[in-house]
PDB file of C-alpha atoms in Angstrom:
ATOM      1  CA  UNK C   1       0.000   0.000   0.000  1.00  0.00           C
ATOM      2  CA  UNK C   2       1.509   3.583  -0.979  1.00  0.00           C
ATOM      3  CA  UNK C   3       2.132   5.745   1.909  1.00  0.00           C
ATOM      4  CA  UNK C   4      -0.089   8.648   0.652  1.00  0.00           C
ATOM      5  CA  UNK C   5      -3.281   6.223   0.294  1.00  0.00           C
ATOM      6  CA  UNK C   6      -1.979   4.587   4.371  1.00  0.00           C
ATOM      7  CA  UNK C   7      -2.279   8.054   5.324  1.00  0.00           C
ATOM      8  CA  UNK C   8      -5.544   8.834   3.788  1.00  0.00           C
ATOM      9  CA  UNK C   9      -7.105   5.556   5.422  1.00  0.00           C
ATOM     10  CA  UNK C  10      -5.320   6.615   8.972  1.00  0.00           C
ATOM     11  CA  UNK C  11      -7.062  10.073   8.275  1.00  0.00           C
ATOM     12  CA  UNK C  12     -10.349   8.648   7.287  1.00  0.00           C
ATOM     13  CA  UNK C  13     -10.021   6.371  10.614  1.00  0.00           C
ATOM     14  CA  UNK C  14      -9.881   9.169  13.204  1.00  0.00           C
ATOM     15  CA  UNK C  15     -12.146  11.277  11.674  1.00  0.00           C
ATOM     16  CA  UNK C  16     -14.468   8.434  11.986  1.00  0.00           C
ATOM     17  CA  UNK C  17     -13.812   7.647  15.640  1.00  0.00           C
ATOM     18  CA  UNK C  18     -13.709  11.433  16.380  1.00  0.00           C
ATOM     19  CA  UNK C  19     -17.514  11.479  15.144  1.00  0.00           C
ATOM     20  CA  UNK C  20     -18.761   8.155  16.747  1.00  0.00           C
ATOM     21  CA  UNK C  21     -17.638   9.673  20.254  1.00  0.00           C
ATOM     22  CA  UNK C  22     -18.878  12.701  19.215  1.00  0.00           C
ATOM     23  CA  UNK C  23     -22.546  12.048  18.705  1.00  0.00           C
ATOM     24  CA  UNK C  24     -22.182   9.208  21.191  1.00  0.00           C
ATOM     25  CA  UNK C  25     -21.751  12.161  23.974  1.00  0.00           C
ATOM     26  CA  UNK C  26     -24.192  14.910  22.447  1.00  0.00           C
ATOM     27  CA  UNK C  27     -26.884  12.374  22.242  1.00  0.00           C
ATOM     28  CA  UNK C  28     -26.241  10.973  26.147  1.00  0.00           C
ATOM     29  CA  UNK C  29     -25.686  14.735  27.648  1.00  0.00           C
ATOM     30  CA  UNK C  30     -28.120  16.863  25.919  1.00  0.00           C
ATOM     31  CA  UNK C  31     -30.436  17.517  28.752  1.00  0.00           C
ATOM     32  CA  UNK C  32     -27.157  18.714  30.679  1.00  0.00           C
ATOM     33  CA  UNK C  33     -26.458  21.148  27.509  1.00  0.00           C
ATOM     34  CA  UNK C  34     -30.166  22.344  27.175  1.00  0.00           C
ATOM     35  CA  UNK C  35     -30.455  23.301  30.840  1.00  0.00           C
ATOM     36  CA  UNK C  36     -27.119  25.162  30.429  1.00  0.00           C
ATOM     37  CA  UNK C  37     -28.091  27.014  27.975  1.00  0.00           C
ATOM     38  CA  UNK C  38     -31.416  27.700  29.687  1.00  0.00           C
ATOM     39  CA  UNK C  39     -29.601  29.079  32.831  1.00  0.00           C
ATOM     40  CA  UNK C  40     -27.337  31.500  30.823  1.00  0.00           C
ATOM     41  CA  UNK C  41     -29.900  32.921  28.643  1.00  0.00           C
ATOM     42  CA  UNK C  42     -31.495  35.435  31.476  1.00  0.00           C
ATOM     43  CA  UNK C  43     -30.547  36.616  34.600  1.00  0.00           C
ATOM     44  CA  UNK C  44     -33.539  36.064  36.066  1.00  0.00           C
ATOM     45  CA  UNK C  45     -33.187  31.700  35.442  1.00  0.00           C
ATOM     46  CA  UNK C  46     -31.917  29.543  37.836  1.00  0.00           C
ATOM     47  CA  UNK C  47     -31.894  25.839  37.435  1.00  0.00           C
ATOM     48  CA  UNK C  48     -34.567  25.537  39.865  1.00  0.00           C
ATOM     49  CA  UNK C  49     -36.606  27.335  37.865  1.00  0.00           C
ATOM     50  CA  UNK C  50     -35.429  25.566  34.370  1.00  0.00           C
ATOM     51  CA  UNK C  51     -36.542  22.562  35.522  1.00  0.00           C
ATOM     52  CA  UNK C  52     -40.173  23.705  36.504  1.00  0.00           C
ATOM     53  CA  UNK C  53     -40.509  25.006  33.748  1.00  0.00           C
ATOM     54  CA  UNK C  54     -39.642  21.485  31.786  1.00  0.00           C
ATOM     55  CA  UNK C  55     -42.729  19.703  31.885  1.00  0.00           C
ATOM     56  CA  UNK C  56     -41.614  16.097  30.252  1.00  0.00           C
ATOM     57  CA  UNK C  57     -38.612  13.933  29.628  1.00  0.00           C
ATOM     58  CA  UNK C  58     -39.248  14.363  25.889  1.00  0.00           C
ATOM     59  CA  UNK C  59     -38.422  18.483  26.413  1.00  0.00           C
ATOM     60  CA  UNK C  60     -34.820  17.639  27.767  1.00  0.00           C
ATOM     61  CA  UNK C  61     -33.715  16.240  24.395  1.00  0.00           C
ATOM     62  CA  UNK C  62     -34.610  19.973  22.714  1.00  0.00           C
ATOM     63  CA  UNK C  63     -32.728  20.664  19.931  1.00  0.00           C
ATOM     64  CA  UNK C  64     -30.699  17.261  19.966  1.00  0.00           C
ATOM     65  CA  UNK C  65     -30.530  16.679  16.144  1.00  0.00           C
ATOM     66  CA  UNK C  66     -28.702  20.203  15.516  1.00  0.00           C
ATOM     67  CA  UNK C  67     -26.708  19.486  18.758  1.00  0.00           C
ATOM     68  CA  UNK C  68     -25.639  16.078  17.126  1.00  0.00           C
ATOM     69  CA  UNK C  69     -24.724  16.963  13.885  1.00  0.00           C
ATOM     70  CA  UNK C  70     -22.640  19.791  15.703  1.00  0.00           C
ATOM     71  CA  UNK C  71     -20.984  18.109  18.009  1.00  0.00           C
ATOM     72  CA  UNK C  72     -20.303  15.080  16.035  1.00  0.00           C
ATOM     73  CA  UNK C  73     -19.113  17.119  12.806  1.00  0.00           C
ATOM     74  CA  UNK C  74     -17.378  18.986  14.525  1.00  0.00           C
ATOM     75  CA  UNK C  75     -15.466  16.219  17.025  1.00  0.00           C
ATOM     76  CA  UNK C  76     -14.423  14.306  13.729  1.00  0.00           C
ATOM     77  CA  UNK C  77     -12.757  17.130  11.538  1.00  0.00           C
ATOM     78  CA  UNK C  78     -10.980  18.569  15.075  1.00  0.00           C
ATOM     79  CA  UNK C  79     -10.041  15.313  15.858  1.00  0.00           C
ATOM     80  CA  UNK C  80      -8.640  14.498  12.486  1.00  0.00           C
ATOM     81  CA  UNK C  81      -6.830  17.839  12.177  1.00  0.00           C
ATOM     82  CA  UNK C  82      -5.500  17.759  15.266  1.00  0.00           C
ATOM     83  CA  UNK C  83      -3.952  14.137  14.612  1.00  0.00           C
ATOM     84  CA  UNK C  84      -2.411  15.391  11.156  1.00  0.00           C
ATOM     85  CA  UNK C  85      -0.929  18.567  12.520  1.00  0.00           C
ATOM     86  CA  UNK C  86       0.665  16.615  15.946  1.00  0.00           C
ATOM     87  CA  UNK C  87       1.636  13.678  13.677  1.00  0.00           C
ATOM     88  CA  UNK C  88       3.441  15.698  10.986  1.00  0.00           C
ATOM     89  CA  UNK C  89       5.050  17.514  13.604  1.00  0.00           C
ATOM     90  CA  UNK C  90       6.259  14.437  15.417  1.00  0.00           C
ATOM     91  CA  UNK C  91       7.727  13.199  12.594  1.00  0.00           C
ATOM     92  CA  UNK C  92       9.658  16.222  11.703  1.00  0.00           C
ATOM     93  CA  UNK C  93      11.066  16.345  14.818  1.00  0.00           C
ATOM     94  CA  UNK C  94      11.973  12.905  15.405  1.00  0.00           C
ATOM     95  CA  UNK C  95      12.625  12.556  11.837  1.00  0.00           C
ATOM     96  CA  UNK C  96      11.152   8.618  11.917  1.00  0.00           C
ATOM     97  CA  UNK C  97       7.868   7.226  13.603  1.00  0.00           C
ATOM     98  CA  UNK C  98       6.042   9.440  15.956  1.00  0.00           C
ATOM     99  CA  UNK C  99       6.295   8.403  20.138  1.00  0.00           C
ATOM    100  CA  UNK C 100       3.058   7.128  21.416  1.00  0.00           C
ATOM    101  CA  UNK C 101       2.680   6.155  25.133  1.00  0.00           C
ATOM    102  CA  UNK C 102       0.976   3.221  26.586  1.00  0.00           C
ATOM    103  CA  UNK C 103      -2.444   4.376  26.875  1.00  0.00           C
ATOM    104  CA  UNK C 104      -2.731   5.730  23.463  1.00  0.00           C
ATOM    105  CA  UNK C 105      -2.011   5.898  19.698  1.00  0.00           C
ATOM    106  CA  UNK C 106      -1.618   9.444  19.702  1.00  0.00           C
ATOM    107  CA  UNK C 107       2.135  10.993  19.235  1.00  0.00           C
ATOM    108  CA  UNK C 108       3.572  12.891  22.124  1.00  0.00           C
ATOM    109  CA  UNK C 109       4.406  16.224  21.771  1.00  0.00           C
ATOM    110  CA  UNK C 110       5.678  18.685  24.191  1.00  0.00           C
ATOM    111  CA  UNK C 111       3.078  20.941  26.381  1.00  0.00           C
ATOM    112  CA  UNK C 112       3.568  24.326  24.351  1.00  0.00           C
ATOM    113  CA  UNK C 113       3.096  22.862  21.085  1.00  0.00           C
ATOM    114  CA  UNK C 114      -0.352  20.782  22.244  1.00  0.00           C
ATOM    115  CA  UNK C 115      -1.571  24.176  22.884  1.00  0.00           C
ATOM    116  CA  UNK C 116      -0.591  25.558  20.063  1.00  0.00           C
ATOM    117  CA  UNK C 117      -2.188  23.109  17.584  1.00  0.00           C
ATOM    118  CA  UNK C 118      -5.179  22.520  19.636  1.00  0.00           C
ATOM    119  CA  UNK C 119      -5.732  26.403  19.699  1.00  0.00           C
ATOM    120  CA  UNK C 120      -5.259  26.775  15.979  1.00  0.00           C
ATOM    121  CA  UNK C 121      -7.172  23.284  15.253  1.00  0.00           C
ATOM    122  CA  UNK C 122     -10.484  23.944  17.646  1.00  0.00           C
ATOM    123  CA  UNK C 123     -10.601  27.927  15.751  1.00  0.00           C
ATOM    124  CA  UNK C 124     -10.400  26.281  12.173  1.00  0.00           C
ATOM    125  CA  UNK C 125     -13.720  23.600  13.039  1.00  0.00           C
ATOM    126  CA  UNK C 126     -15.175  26.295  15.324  1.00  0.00           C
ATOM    127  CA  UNK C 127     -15.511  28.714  12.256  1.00  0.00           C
ATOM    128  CA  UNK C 128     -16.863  26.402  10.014  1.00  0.00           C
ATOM    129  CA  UNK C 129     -19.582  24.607  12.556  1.00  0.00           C
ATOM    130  CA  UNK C 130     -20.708  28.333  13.422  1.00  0.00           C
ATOM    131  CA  UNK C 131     -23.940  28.480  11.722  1.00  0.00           C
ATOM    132  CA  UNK C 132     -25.324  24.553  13.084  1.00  0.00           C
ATOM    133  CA  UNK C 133     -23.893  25.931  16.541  1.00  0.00           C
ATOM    134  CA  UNK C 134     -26.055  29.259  16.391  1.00  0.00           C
ATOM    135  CA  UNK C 135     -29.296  27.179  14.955  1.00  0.00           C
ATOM    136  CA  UNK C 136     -28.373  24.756  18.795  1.00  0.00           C
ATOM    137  CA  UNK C 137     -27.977  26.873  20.843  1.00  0.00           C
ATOM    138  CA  UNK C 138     -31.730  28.876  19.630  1.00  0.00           C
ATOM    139  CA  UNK C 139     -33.220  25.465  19.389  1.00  0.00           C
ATOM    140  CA  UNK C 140     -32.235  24.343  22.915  1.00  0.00           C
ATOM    141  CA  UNK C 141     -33.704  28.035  24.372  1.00  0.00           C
ATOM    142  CA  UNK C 142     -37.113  28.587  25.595  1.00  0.00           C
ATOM    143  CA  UNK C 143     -36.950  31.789  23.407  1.00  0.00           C
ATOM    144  CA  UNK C 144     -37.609  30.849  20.153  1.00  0.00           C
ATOM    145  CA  UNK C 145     -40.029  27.767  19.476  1.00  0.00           C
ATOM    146  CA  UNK C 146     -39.158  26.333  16.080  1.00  0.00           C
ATOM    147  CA  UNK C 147     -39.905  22.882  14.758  1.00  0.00           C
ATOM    148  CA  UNK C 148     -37.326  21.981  12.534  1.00  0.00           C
ATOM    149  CA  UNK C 149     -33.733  23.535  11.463  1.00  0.00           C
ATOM    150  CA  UNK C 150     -35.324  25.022   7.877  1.00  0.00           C
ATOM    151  CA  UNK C 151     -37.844  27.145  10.089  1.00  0.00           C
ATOM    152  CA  UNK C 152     -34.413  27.928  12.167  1.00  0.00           C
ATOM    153  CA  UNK C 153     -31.995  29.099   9.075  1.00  0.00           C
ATOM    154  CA  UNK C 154     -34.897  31.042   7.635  1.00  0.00           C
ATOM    155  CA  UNK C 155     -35.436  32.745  10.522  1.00  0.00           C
ATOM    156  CA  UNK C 156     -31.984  33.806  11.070  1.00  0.00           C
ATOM    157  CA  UNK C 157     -31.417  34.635   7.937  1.00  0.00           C
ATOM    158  CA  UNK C 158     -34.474  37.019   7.572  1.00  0.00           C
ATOM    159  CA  UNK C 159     -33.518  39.377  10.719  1.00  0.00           C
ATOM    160  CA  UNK C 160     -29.484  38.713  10.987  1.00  0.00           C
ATOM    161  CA  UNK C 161     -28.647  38.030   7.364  1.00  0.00           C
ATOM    162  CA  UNK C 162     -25.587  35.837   6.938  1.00  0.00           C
ATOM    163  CA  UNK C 163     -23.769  37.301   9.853  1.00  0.00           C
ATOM    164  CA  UNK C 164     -26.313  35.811  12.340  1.00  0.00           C
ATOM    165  CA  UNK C 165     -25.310  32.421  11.223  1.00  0.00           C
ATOM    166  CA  UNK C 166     -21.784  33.740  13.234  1.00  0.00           C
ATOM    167  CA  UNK C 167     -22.838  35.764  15.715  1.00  0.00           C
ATOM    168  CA  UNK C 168     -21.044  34.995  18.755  1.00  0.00           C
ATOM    169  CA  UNK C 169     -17.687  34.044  17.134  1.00  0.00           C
ATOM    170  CA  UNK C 170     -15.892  36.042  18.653  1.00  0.00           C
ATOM    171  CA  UNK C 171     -16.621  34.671  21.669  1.00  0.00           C
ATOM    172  CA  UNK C 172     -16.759  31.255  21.317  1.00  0.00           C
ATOM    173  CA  UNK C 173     -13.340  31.578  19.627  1.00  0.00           C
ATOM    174  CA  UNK C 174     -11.906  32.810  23.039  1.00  0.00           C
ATOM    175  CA  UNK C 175     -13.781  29.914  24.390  1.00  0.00           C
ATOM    176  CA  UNK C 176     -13.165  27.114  22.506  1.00  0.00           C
ATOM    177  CA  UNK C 177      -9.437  28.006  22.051  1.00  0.00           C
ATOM    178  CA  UNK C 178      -8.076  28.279  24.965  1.00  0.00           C
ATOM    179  CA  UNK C 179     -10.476  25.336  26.136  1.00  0.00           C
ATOM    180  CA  UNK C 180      -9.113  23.198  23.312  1.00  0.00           C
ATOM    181  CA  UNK C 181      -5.099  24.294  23.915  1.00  0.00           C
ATOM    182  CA  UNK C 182      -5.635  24.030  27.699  1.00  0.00           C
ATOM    183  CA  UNK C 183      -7.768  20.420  27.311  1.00  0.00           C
ATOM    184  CA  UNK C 184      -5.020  19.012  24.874  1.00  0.00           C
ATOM    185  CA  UNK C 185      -2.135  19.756  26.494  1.00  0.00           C
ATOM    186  CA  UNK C 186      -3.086  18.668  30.482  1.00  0.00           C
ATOM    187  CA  UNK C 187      -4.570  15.275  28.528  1.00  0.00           C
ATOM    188  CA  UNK C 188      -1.399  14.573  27.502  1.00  0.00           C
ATOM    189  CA  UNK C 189       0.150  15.171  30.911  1.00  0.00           C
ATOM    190  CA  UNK C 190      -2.619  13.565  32.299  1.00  0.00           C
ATOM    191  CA  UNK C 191      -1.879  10.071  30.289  1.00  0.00           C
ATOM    192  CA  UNK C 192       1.773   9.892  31.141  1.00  0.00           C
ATOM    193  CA  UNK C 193       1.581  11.004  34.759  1.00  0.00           C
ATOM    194  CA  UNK C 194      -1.956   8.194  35.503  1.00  0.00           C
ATOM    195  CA  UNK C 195      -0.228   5.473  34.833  1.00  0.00           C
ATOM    196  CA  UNK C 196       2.565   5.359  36.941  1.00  0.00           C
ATOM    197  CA  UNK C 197       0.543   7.221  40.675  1.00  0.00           C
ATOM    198  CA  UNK C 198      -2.250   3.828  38.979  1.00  0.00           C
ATOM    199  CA  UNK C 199       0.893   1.731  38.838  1.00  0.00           C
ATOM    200  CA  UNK C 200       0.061   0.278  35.612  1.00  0.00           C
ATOM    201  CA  UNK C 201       2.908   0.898  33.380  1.00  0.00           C
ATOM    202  CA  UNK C 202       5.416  -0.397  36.762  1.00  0.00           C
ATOM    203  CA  UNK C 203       6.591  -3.084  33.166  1.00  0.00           C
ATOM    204  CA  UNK C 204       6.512  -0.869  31.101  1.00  0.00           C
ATOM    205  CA  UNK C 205       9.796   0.658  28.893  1.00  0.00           C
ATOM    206  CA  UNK C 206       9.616   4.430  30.408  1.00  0.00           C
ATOM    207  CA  UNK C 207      12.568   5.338  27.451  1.00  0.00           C
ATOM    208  CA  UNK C 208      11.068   8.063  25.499  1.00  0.00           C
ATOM    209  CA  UNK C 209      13.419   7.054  22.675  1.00  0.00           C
ATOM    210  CA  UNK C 210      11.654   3.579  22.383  1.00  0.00           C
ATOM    211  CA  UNK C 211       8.647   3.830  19.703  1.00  0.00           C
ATOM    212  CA  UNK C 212       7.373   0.168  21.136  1.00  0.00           C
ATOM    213  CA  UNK C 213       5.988   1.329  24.247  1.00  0.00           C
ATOM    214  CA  UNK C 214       3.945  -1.365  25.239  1.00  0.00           C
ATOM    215  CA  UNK C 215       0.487  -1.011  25.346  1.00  0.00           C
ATOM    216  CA  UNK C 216      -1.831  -1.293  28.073  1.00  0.00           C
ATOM    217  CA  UNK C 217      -5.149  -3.332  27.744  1.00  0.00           C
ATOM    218  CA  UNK C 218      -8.325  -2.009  26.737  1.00  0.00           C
ATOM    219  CA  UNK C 219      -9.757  -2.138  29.988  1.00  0.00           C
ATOM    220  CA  UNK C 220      -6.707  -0.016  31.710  1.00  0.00           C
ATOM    221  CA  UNK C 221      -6.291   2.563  28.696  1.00  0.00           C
ATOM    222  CA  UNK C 222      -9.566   3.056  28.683  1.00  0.00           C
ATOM    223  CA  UNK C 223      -9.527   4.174  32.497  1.00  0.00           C
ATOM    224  CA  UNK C 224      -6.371   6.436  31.811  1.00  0.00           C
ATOM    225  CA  UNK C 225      -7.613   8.283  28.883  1.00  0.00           C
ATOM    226  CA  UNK C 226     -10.885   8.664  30.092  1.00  0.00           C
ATOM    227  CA  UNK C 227      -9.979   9.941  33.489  1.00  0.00           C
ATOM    228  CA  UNK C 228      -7.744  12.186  32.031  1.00  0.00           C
ATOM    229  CA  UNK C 229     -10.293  13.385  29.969  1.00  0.00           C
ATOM    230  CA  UNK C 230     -12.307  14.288  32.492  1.00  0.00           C
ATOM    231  CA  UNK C 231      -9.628  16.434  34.976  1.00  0.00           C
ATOM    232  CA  UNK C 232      -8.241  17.842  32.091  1.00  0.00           C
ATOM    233  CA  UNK C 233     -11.956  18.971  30.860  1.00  0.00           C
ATOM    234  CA  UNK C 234     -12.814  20.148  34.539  1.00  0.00           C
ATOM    235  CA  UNK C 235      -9.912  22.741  34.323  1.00  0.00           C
ATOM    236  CA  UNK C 236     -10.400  23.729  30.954  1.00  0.00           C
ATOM    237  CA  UNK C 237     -13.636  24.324  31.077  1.00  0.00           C
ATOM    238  CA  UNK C 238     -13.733  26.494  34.117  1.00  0.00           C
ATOM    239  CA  UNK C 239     -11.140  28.768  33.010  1.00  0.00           C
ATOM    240  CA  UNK C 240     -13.219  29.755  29.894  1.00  0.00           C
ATOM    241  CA  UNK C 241     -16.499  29.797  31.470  1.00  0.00           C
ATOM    242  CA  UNK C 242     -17.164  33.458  31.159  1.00  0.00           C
ATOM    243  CA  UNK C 243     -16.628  33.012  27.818  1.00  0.00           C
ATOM    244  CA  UNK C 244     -19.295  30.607  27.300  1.00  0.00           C
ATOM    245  CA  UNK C 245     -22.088  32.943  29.029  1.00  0.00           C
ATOM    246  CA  UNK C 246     -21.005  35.942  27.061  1.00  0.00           C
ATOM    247  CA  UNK C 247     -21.253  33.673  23.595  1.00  0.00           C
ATOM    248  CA  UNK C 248     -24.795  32.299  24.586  1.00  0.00           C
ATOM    249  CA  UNK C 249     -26.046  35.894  25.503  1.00  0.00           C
ATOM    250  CA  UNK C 250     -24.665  37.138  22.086  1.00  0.00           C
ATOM    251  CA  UNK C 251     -26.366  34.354  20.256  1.00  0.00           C
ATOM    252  CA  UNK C 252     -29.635  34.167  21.379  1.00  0.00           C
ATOM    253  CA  UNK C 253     -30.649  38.067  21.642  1.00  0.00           C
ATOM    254  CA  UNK C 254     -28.391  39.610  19.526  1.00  0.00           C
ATOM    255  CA  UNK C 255     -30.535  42.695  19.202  1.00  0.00           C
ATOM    256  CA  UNK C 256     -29.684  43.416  23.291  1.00  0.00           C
ATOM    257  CA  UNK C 257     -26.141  41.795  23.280  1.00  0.00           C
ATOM    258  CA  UNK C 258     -24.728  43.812  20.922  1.00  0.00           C
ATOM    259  CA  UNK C 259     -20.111  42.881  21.136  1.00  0.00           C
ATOM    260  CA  UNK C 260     -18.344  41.130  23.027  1.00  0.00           C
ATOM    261  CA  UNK C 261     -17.096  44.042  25.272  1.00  0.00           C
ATOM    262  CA  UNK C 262     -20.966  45.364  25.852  1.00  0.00           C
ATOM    263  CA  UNK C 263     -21.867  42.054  26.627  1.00  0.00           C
ATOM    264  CA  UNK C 264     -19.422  41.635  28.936  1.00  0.00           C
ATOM    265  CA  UNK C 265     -19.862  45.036  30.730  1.00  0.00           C
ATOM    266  CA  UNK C 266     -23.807  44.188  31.233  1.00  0.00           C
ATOM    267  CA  UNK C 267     -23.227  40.838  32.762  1.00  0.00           C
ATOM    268  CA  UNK C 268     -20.747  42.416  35.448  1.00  0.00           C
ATOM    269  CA  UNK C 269     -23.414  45.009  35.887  1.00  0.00           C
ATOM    270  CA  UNK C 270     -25.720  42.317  36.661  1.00  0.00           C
ATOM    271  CA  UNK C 271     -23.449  40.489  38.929  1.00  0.00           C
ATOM    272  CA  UNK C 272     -20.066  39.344  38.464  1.00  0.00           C
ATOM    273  CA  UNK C 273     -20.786  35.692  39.557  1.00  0.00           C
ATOM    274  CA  UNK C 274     -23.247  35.678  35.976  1.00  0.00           C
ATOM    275  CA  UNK C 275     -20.020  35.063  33.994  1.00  0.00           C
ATOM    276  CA  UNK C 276     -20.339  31.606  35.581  1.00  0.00           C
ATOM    277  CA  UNK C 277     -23.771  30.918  34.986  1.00  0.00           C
ATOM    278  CA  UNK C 278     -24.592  27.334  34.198  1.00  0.00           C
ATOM    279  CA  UNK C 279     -20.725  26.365  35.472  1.00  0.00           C
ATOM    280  CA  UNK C 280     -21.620  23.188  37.181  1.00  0.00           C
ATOM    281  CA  UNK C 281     -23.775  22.153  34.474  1.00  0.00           C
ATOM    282  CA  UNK C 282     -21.345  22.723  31.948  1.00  0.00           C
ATOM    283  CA  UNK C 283     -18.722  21.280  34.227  1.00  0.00           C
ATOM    284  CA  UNK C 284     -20.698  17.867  34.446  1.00  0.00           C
ATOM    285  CA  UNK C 285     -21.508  18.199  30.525  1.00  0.00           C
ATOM    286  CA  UNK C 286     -18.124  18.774  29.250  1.00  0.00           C
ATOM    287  CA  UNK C 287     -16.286  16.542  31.737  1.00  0.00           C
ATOM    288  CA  UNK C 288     -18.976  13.176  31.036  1.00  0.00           C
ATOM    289  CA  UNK C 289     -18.152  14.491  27.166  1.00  0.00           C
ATOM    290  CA  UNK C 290     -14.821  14.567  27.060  1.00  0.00           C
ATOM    291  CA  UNK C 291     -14.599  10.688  29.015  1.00  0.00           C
ATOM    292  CA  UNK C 292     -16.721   9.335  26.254  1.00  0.00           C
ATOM    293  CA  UNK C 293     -15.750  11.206  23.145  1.00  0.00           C
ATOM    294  CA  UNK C 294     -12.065  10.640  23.635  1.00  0.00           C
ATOM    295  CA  UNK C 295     -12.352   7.043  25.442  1.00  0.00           C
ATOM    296  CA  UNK C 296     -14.423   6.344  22.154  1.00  0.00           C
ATOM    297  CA  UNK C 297     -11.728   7.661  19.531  1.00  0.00           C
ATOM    298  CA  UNK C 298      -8.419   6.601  21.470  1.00  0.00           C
ATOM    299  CA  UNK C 299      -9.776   2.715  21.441  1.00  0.00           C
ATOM    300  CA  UNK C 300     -11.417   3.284  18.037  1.00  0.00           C
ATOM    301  CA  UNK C 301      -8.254   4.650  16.200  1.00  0.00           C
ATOM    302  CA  UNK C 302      -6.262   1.563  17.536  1.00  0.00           C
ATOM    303  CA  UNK C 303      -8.408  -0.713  15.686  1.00  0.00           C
TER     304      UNK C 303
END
């Protein structure tokens, strides 16, 4: 097999895995994402009063189908960008096959650079899953009631034009890349340091030179990675919280929430703490997420 059509299939196989754990998350946490959203929208909601005012299961999956496409679009071309860029890197560096470490497939770069590429990689999908991340974020609100995504782009288009299908970029940009260079980079310090405090790789070659790191089972890798996902999604996500509120304002009354720096100064108006509206929602969302999406792919690209 010629190396360019190997690559292609490699390519083809995480951006696969990176949308199976994709939609496998969005369609298991959407209540936790629709409640979030719910919270943020107003200062006058609270989660108490979110859920009164959700009157049956069925409600809680609100706006799943834009949510999956989303999420699981958008997981597959990050994830398969972000495995080109870190794997073409690794091999310029080492000059030979990239190092992988026993939990994982994935080459091992240093902190700096994780952050780099995940920054650059989570702005490029971010950009292009704008508009089915505007039309989510309007279904899963109590403010507008449409019944299917046509009736959504329609309606944005018809008062926002084509720049309401990005509204909020901005923001989520400062949101998602940070998250994504913060996430990527404690993951990977997350899967070398779990192993050993787990005592799991106590047989394992710890040379960094050596490209035959054996691997751990599927049972134990799956513990590390998806552990790690979830600390290293925990910290992320808090740091870029405010973020989040300010994007969700922006998005879903964009005739009050004007820019970013408006929308910022009326929240702290309101009440500093409301840049950290729907945190421990988002926290359990993002963390329960991250465990499945990436416990998914890492077992799914080894195949």
């Amino acid at each position: 097999m010629s190396e360019k059509k190997e690559r292609g299939q490699k390519t083809t196989r995480h951006l696969v895995a990176g949308f199976s754990g994709g939609l496998t998350s969005a369609l298991a946490l959407q209540p936790l994402d629709l409640m979030k959203t719910r919270v943020q929208q107003s200062k006058d909601n609270s989660l108490m009063n979110v859920l009164k005012s959700i009157t049956s299961v069925k409600q809680l999956w609100r706006g799943t189908l834009p949510s999956a496409i989303r999420t699981s679009v958008g997981s597959g071309l990050y994830l398969s960008t972000l495995h080109l860029a870190r794997n073409n890197i690794s091999k310029l560096k080492n000059s030979q096959a990239p190092i992988f470490n026993a939990s994982s497939k994935l080459p091992k770069l240093k902190a700096y650079e994780n952050i780099i590429i995940g920054m650059l990689s989570r702005s490029i999908v971010g950009f292009i899953t704008m508009p089915i991340t505007v039309i989510k974020i309007r279904f899963e609100s109590n403010l507008y009631q449409y019944k299917s995504i046509k009736e959504a782009v329609i309606d944005i288009f018809k008062y926002n034009g084509i720049n309401g299908f990005f509204r909020g970029f901005g923001a989520t940009c400062l949101r998602d890349a940070p998250y994504a260079g913060l996430y990527i980079s404690s993951y990977e310090q997350l899967k070398s340091i779990l192993p050993k405090l787990m005592n799991l790789q106590k047989n394992f070659d710890h040379n960094n030179n050596n490209n035959n790191i054996q691997e751990l089972g599927h049972l134990s890798s799956g513990i590390i990675n998806s552990t790690s996902a979830m600390i290293a999604s925990i910290f992320a996500t808090t740091v870029t919280a405010p973020f989040d509120t300010i994007k969700t304002r922006m998005q879903l009354s964009p005739e009050e929430f004007t820019t970013f720096s408006q929308t910022s100064i009326k929240l702290y108006n309101e009440n500093f703490m409301r840049f950290f509206d729907g945190l421990s929602l988002r926290l359990i969302r993002k963390a329960g997420s991250a465990a499945i999406a990436w416990c998914i792919y890492e077992e799914l690209v080894k195949i």
